[in-house]
Short mmCIF file of C-alpha atoms in Angstrom, two decimals:
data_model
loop_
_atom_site.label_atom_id
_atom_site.label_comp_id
_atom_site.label_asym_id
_atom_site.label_seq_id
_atom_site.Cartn_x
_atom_site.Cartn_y
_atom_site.Cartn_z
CA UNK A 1 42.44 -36.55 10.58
CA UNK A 2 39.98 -34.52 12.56
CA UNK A 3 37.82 -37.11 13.53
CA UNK A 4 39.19 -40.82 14.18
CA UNK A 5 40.41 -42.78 11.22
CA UNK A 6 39.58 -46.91 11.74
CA UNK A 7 42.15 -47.48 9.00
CA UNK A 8 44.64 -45.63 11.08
CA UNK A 9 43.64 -47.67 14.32
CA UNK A 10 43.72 -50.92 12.00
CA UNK A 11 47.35 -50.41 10.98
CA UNK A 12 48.56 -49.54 14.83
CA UNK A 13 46.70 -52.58 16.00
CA UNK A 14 48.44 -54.80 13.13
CA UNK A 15 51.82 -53.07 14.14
CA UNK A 16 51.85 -54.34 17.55
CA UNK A 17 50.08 -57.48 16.72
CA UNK A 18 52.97 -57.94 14.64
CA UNK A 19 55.63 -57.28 16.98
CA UNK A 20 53.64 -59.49 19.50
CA UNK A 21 53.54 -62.57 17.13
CA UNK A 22 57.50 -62.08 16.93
CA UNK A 23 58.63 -62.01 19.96
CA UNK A 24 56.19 -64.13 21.61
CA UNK A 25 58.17 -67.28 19.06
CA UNK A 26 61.16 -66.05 19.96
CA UNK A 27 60.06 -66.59 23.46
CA UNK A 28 58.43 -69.88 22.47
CA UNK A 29 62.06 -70.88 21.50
CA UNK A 30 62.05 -70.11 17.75
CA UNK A 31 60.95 -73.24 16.18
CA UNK A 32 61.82 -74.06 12.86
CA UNK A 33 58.08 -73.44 11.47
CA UNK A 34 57.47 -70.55 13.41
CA UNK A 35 60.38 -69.17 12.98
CA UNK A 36 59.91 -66.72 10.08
CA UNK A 37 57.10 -65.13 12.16
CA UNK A 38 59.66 -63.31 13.72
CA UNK A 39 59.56 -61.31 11.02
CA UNK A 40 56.56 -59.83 12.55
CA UNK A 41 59.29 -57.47 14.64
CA UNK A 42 59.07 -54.92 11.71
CA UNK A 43 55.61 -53.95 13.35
CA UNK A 44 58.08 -51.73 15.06
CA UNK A 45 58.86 -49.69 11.55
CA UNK A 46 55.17 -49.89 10.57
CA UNK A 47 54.89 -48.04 14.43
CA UNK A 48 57.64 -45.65 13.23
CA UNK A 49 55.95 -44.84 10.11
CA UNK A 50 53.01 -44.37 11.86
CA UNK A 51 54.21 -41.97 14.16
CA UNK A 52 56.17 -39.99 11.70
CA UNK A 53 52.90 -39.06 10.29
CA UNK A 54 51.13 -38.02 13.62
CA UNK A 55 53.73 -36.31 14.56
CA UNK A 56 54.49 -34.15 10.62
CA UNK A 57 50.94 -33.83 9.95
CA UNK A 58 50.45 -31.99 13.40
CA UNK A 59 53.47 -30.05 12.86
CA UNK A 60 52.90 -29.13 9.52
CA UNK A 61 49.19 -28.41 10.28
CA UNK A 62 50.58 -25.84 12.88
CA UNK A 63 52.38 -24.29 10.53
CA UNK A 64 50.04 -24.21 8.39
CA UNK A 65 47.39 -22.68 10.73
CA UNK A 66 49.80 -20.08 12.69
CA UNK A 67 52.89 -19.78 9.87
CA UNK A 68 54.59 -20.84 12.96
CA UNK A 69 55.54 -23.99 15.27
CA UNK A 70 55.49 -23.67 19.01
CA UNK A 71 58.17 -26.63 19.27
CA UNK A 72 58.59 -26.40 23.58
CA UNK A 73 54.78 -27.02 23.27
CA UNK A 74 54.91 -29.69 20.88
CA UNK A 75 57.65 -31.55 23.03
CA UNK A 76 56.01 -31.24 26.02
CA UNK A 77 53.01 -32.33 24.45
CA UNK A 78 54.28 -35.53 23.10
CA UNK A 79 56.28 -35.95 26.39
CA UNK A 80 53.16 -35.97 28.52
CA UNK A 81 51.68 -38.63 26.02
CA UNK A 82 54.94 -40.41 26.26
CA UNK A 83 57.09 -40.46 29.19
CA UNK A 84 55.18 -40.97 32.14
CA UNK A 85 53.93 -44.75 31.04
CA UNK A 86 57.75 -45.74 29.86
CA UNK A 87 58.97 -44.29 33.82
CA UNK A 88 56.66 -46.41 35.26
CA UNK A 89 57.37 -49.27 33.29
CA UNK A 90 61.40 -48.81 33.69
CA UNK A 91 60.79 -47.90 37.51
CA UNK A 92 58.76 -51.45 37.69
CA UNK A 93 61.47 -53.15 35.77
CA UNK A 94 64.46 -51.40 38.08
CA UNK A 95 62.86 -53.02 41.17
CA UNK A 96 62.37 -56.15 39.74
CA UNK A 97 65.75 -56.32 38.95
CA UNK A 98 66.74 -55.32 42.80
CA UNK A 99 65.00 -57.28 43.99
CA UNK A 100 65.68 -61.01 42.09
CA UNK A 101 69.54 -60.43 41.22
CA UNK A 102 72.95 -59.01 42.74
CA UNK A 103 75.31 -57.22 41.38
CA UNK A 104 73.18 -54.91 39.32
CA UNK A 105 74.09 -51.93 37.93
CA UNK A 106 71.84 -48.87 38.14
CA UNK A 107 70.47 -47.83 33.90
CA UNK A 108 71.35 -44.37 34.04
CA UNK A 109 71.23 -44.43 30.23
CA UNK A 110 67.66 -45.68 30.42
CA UNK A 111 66.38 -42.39 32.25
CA UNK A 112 67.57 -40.62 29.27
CA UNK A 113 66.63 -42.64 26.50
CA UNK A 114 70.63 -43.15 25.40
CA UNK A 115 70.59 -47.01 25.51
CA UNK A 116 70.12 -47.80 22.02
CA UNK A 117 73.68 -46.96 22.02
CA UNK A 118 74.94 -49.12 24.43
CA UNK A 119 76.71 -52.17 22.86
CA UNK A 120 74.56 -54.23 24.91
CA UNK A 121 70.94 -53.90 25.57
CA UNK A 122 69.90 -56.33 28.36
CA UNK A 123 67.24 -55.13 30.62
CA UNK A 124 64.12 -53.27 29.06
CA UNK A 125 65.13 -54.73 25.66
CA UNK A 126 61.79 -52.92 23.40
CA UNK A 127 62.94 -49.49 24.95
CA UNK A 128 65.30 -48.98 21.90
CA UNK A 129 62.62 -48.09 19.96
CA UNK A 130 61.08 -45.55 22.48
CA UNK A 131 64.98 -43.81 22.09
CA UNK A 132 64.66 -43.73 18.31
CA UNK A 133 61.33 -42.26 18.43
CA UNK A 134 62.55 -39.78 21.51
CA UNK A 135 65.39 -38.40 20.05
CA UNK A 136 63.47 -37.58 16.95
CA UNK A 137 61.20 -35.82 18.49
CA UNK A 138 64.19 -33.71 19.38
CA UNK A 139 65.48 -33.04 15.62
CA UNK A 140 62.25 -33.12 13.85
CA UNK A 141 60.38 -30.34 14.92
CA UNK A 142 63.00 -27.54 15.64
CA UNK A 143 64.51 -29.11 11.94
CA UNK A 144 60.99 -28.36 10.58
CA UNK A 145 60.74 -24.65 12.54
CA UNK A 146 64.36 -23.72 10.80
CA UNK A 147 62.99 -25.50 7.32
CA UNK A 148 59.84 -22.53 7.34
CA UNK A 149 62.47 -20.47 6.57
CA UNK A 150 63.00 -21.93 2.89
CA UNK A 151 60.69 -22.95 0.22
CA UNK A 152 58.54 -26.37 0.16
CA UNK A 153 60.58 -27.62 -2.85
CA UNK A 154 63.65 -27.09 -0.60
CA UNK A 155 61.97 -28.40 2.42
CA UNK A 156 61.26 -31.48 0.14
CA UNK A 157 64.61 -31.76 -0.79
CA UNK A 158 65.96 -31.39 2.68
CA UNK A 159 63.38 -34.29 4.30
CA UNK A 160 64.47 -36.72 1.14
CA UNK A 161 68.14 -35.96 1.91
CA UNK A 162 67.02 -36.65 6.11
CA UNK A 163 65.76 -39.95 4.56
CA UNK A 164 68.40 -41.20 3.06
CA UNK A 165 71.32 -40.35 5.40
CA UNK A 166 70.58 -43.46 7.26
CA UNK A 167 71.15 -46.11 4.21
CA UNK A 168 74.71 -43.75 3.65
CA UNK A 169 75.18 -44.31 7.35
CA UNK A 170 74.95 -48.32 7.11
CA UNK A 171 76.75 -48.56 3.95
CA UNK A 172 79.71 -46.34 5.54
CA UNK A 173 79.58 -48.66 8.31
CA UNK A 174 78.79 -46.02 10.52
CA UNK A 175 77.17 -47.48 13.54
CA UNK A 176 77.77 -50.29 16.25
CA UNK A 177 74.37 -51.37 16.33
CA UNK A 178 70.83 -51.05 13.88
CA UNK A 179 68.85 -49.72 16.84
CA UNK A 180 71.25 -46.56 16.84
CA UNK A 181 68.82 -43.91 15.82
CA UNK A 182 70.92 -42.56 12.82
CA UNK A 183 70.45 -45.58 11.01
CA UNK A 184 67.08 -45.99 12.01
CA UNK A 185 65.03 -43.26 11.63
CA UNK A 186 64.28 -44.03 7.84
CA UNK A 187 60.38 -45.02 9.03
CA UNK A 188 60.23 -42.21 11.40
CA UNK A 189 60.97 -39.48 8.14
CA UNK A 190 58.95 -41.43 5.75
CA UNK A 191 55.59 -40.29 7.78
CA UNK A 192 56.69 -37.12 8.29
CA UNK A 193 57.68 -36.77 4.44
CA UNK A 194 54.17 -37.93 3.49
CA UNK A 195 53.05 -35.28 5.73
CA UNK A 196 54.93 -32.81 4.12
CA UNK A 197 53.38 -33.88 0.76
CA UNK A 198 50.01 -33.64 2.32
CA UNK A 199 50.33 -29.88 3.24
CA UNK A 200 52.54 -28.44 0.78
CA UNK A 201 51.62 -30.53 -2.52
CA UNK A 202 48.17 -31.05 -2.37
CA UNK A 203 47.71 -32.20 -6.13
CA UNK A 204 50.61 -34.70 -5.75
CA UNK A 205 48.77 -35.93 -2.87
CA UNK A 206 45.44 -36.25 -4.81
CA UNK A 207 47.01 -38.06 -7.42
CA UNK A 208 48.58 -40.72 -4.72
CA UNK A 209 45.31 -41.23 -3.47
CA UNK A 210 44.33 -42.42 -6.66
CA UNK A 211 46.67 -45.25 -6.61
CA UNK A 212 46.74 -46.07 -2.68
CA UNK A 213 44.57 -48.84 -3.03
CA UNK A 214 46.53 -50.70 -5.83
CA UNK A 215 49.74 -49.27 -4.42
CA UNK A 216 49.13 -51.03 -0.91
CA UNK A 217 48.00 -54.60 -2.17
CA UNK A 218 51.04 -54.78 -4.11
CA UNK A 219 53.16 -53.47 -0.90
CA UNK A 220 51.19 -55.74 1.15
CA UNK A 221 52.00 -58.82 -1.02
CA UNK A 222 55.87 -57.47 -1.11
CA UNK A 223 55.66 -57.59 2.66
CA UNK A 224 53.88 -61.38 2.76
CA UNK A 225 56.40 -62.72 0.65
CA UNK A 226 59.12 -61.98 2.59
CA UNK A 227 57.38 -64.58 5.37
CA UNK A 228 57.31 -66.97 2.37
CA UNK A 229 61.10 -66.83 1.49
CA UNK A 230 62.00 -66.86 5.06
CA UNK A 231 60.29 -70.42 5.22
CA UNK A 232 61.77 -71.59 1.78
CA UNK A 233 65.63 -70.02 2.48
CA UNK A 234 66.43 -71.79 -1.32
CA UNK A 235 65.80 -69.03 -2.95
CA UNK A 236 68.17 -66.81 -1.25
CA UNK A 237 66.02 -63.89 -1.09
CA UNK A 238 66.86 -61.42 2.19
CA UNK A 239 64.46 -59.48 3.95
CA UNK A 240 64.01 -55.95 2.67
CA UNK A 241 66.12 -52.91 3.96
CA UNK A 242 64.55 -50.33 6.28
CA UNK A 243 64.46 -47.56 3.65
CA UNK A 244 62.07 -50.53 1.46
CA UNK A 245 60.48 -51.12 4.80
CA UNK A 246 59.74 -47.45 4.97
CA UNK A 247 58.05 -47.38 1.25
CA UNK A 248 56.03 -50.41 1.81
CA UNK A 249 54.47 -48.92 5.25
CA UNK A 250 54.17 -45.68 3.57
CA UNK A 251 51.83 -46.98 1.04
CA UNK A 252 50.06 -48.41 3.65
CA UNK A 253 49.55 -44.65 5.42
CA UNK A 254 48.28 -43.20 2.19
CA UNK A 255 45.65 -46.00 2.17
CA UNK A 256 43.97 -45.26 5.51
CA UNK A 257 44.02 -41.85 4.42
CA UNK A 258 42.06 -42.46 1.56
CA UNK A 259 39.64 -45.47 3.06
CA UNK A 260 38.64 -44.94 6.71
CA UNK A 261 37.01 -48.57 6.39
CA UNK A 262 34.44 -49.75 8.50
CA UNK A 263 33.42 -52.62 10.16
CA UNK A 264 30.99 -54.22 12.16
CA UNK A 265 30.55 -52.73 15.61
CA UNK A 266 32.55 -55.17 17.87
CA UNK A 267 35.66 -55.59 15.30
CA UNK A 268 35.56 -51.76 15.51
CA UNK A 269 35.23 -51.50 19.09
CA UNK A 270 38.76 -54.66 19.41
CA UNK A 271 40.46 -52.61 16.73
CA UNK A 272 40.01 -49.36 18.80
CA UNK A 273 40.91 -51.06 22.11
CA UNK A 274 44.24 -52.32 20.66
CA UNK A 275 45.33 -49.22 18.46
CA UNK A 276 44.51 -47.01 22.14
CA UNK A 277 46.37 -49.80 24.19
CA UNK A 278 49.14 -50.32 21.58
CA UNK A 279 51.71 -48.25 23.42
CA UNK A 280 51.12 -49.86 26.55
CA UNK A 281 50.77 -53.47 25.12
CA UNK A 282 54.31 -52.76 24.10
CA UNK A 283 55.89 -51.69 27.16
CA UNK A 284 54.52 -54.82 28.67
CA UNK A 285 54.33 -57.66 26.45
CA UNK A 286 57.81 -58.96 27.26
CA UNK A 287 56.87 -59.54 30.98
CA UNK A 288 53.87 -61.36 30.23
CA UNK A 289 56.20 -63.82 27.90
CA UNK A 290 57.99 -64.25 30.61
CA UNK A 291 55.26 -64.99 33.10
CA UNK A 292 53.65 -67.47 29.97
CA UNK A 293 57.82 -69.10 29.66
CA UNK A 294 57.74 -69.98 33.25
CA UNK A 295 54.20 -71.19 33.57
CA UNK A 296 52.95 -72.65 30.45
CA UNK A 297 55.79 -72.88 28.18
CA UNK A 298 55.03 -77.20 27.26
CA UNK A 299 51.54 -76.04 26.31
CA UNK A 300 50.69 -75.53 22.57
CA UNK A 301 51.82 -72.61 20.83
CA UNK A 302 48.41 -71.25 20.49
CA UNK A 303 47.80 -71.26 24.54
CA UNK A 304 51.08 -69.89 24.72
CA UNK A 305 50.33 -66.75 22.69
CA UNK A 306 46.89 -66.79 23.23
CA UNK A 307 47.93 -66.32 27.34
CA UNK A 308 50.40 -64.30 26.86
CA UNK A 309 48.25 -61.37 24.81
CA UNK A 310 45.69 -61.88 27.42
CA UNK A 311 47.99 -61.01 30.30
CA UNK A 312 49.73 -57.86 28.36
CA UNK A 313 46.37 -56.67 27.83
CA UNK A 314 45.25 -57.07 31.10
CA UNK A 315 48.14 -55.41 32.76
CA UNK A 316 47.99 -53.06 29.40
CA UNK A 317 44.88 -51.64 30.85
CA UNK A 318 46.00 -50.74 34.41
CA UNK A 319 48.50 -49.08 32.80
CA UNK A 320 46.28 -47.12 30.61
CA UNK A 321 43.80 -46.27 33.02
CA UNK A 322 46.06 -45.66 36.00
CA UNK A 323 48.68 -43.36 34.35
CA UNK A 324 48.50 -43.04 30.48
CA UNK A 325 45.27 -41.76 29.64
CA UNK A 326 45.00 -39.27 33.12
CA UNK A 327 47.94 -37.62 32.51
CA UNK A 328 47.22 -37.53 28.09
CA UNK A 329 44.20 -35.44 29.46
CA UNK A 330 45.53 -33.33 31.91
CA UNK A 331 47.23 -31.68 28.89
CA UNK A 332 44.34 -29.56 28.38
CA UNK A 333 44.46 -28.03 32.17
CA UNK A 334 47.94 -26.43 31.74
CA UNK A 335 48.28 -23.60 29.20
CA UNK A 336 51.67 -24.87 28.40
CA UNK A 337 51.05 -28.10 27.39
CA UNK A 338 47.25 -27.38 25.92
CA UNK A 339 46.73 -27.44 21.76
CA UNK A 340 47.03 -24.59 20.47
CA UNK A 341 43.19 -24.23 19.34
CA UNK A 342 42.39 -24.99 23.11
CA UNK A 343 44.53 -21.93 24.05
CA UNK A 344 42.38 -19.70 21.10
CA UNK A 345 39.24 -20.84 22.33
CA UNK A 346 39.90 -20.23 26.22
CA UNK A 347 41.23 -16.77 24.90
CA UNK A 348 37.21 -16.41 23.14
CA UNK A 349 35.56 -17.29 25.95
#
């Protein structure tokens, strides 16, 4: 974790290449052999995963390191890496809006991350995820602060019990919509659990290592075959839950922690750009569909998708350079929103 993991840049890539191969047919108009690509859209719990263990292993190293966690720090951290890209986005979107339709009706929920709970989500659709992942930032780190307070066995317990609320939730019927994050955050605790196991069970961890590699094929073919059954419906088979969604990407975490793999220089160097431009990529993608639906929607499905990436990465990387990045390294010039190890060093020299 100290110095970059390529597996961990492979899976973020393959998370939003996912999410862009689904919605990009969706776009396309769904057709009936494409169709189960859209399956591709649970790149956003692979992303959830993902970010549940960035965001637990950093807590938990913190804890580890100063039997403490600054949370203020670690939100405003995570906010700087976070917010200023999706206001500039939603600002961009707000005018567009203005500007091409009447009648519209200002998002205030959007400038608090609330409208995964609206009953209807029709302008900056992908932003539901950015609320899920937003408000649990919120819980998770005061929630692990209050949890130093107990044992790691009961810590364990209490993360399991966080993981499983949001299956009780759905089968209780307890939500208007899946994006809600209380019925969603199964991905999000499943990083942050493997985390946990990471720092406070070290053996346990050693002996999942052992079996990441056999453990993640298997997952991986679980995952394909869900594409297969969407194409041959016969067999009834649904697609899996979002707790089984949260074990299969988990397996897939313990793998890149065990094989930072390697490639040749330039597959390195894409897999790098697209893990670093993921967030970005994300934000934008469903503009450049629509830019690809107005111009080129008759052309082949390849040149559709094809143009489409190009754009989002295109406008990806003004985005990145002009606002993402700059203000993800201006965290070191403030005290309060430097690491922590930054702040002992400073205090050395």
């Amino acid at each position: 974790m100290e110095s970059r993991n390529i597996s961990l840049d492979l899976l973020r890539a393959i998370a939003i290449l996912m999410v862009f191969t689904g919605h990009s047919v969706l776009s396309y108009g769904s057709p009936s052999i494409l169709s189960p690509l859209q399956f591709g859209g649970t790149g956003v719990d692979l992303f959830f995963v993902l970010s549940g263990w960035l965001i637990g292993y950093q807590l938990f190293k913190e804890l580890k390191k100063h039997n403490n966690i600054d949370i203020k720090r670690f939100w405003v951290r995570r906010w700087m890496r976070t917010l200023p890209t999706y206001y500039a986005v939603l600002t961009f979107t707000i005018a567009q809006q203005y500007l091409t339709k009447d009648g519209v009706t200002f998002p205030t929920a959007h400038l608090f991350f609330l409208q995964n709970y609206q009953q209807s989500l029709s302008l900056f659709t992908v932003s539901w995820s950015l609320c899920v992942e937003e408000q649990f930032y919120l819980l998770i780190a005061p929630l692990i602060a209050l949890l130093t307070k107990v044992s790691v066995n009961k810590r364990t317990v209490a993360l399991i019990t966080l993981l499983l609320l949001p299956s009780i939730f759905r089968e209780l019927n307890w939500y208007n919509g899946t994006g809600e994050t209380h019925v969603r955050w199964d991905c999000c605790v499943m990083g942050v659990l493997l985390a946990n196991i990471y720092f406070g069970y070290p053996k346990l961890w050693q002996k999942l290592l052992t079996i990441a590699v056999p453990m993640a094929c298997l997952s991986l073919l679980t995952y394909l075959s869900y594409y297969y059954f969407r194409w041959h419906p016969e067999y009834n088979v649904s697609d899996p839950g979002y707790l089984g969604l949260a074990f299969i990407f988990g397996f897939w975490v313990i793998w890149a922690n065990k094989t930072n793999i390697t490639f040749p220089r330039p597959i390195n160097t894409a897999i790098y750009y697209v893990s670093t431009r993921s967030y970005a990529i994300y934000l934008l993608h469903p503009d450049a569909l629509a830019v690809c639906r107005r111009v080129i929607i008759d052309q082949h499905f390849i040149v559709y998708i094809v143009s489409a990436f190009i754009i989002s990465c295109l406008a990806a990387e003004v985005l990145y350079r002009l606002i993402e990045k700059p203000i993800m390294d201006m965290r070191s010039n403030f005290t309060f929103s430097q690491s922590r190890k930054n702040i002992k060093i400073a205090e050395l020299a």
